[in-house]
C-alpha positions as a LaTeX table, in Angstrom:
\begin{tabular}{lrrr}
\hline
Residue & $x$ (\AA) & $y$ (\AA) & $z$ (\AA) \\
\hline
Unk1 & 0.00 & 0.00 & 0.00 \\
Unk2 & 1.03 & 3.61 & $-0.90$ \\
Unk3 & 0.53 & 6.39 & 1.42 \\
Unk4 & 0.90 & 10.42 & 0.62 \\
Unk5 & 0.44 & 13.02 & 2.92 \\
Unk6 & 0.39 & 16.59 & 1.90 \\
Unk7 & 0.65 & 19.80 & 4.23 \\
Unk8 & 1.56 & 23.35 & 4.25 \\
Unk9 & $-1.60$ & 24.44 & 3.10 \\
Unk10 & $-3.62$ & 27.67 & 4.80 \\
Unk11 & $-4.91$ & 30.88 & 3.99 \\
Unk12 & $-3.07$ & 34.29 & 2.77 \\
Unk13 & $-3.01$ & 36.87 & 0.93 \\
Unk14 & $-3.00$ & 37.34 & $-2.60$ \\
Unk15 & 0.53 & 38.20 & $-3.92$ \\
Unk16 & 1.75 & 35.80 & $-0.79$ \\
Unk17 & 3.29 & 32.32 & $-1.00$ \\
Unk18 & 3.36 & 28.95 & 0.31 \\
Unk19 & 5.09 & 26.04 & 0.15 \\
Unk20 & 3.35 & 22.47 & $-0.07$ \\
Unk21 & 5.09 & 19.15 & 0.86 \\
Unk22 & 4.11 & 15.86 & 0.16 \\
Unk23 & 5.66 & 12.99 & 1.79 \\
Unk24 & 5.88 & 9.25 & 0.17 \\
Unk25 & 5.29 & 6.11 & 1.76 \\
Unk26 & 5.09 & 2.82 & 1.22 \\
Unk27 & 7.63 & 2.28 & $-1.65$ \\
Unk28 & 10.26 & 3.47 & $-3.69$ \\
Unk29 & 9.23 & 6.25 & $-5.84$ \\
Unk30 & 12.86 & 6.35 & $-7.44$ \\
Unk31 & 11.15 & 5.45 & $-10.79$ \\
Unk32 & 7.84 & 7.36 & $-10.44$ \\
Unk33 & 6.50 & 10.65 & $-11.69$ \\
Unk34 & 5.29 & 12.97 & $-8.75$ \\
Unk35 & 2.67 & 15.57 & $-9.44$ \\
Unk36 & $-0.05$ & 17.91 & $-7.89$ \\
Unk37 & $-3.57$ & 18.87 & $-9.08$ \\
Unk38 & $-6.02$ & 21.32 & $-7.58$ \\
Unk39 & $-9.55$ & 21.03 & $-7.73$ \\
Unk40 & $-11.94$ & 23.95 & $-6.69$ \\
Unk41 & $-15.53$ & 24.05 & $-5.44$ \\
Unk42 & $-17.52$ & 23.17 & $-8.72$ \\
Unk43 & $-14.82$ & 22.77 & $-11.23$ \\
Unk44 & $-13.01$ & 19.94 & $-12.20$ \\
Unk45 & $-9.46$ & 18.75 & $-10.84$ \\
Unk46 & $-7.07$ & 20.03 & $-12.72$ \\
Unk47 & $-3.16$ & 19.21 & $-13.17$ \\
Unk48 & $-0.78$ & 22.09 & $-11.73$ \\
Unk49 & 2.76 & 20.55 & $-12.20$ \\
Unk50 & 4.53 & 17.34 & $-12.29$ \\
Unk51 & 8.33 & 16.21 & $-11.85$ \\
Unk52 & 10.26 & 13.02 & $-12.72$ \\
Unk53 & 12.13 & 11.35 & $-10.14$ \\
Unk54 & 15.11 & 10.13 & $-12.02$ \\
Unk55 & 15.87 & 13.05 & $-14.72$ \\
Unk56 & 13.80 & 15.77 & $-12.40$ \\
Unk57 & 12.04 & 16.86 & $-15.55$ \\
Unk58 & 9.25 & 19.48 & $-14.63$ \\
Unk59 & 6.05 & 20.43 & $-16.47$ \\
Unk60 & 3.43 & 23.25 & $-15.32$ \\
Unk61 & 0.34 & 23.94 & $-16.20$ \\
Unk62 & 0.11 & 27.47 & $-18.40$ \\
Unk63 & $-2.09$ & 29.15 & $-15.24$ \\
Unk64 & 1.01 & 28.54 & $-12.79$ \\
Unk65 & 3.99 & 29.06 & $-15.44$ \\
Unk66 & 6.74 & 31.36 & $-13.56$ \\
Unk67 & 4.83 & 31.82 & $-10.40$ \\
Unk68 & 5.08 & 27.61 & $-9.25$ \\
Unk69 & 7.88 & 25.11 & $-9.08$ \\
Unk70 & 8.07 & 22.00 & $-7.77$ \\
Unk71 & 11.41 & 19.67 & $-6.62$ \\
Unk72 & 11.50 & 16.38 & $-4.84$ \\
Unk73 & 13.84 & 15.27 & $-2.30$ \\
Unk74 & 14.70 & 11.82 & $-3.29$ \\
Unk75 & 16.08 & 10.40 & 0.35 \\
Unk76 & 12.94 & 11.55 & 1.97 \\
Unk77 & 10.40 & 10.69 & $-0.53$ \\
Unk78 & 8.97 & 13.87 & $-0.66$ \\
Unk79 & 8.23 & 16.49 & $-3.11$ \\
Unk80 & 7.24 & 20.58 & $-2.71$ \\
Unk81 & 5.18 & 22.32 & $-4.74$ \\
Unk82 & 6.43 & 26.26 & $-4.14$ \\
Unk83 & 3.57 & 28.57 & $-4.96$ \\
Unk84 & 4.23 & 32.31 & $-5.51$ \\
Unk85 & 2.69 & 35.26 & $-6.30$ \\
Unk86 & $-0.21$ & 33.68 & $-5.46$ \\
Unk87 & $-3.92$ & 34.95 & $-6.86$ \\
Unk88 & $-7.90$ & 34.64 & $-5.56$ \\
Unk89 & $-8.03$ & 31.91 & $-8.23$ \\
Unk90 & $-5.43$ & 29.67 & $-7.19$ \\
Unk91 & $-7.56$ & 28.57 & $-3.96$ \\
Unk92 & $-8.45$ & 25.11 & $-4.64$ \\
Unk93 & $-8.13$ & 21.71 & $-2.65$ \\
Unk94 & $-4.27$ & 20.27 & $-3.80$ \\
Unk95 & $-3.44$ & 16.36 & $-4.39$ \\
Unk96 & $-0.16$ & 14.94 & $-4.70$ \\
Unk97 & $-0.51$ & 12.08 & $-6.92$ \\
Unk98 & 2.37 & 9.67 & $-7.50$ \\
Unk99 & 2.34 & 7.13 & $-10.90$ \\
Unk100 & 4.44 & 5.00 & $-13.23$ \\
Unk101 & 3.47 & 6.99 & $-16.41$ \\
Unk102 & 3.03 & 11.07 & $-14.95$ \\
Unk103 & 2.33 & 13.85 & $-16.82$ \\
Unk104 & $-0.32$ & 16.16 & $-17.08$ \\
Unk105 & $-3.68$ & 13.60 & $-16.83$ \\
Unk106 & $-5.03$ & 11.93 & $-14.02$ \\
Unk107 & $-4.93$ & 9.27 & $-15.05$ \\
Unk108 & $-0.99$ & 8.82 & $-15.62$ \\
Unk109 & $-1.06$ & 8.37 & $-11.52$ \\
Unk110 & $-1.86$ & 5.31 & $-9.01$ \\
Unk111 & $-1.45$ & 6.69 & $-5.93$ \\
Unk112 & $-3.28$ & 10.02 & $-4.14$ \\
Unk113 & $-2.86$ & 11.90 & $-1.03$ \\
Unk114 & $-6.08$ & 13.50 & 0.71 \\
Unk115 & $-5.30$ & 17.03 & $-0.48$ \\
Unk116 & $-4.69$ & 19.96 & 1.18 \\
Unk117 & $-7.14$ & 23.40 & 1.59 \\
Unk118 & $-5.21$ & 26.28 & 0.01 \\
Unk119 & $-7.00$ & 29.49 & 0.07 \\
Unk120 & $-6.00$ & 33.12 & $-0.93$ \\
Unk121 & $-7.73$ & 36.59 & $-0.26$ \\
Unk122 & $-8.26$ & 39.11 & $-2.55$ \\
\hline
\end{tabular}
């Protein structure tokens, strides 16, 4: 079984940051792709960014381009997701998701963490 566990999520102010971690557990994510998606109230969960674990590619979504990165920390099975310059329309519930194929769909991942409540005031 595969556990992830996200935190760092809260409430501030637009133009503020956060930082989001997501720790692994379970098994070796050496060959996996780590990514996080965002769903708001009524809309549809969406990808925000995704890194592989051996080359460390990274791929964002257009909406967080420049503003989000994310990096893993391969000895403690965990990966961040560093939001900045953060807007009203970021706030959404975020999932880690961890999977053998990645990318931007859902459905590239296996594994899901409960999400985390991210909100930010105009």
């Amino acid at each position: 079984q595969v556990q992830l566990v996200e935190s760092g999520g809260g409430l501030v102010q637009a133009g503020g940051s956060l930082r989001l971690s997501c720790v692994a557990s379970g098994r070796t994510f050496s060959s996996y792709a780590m990514g996080w998606f965002r769903q708001a109230p009524g809309k549809e969960r969406e990808f925000v960014a995704t890194v592989r674990w051996r080359a460390g590619r990274t791929s964002f979504a257009d909406s967080v381009k420049g503003r989000f990165t994310i990096a893993r920390d391969n000895a403690k099975n965990t990966v961040y997701l560093h939001m900045n310059s953060l807007k009203p329309e970021d706030t959404a519930v975020y999932y880690c998701a961890a999977g053998s194929t990645g990318g931007a769909s859902a459905h590239g991942y296996d594994y899901w963490g409960q999400g985390t409540q991210v909100t930010v005031s105009s």
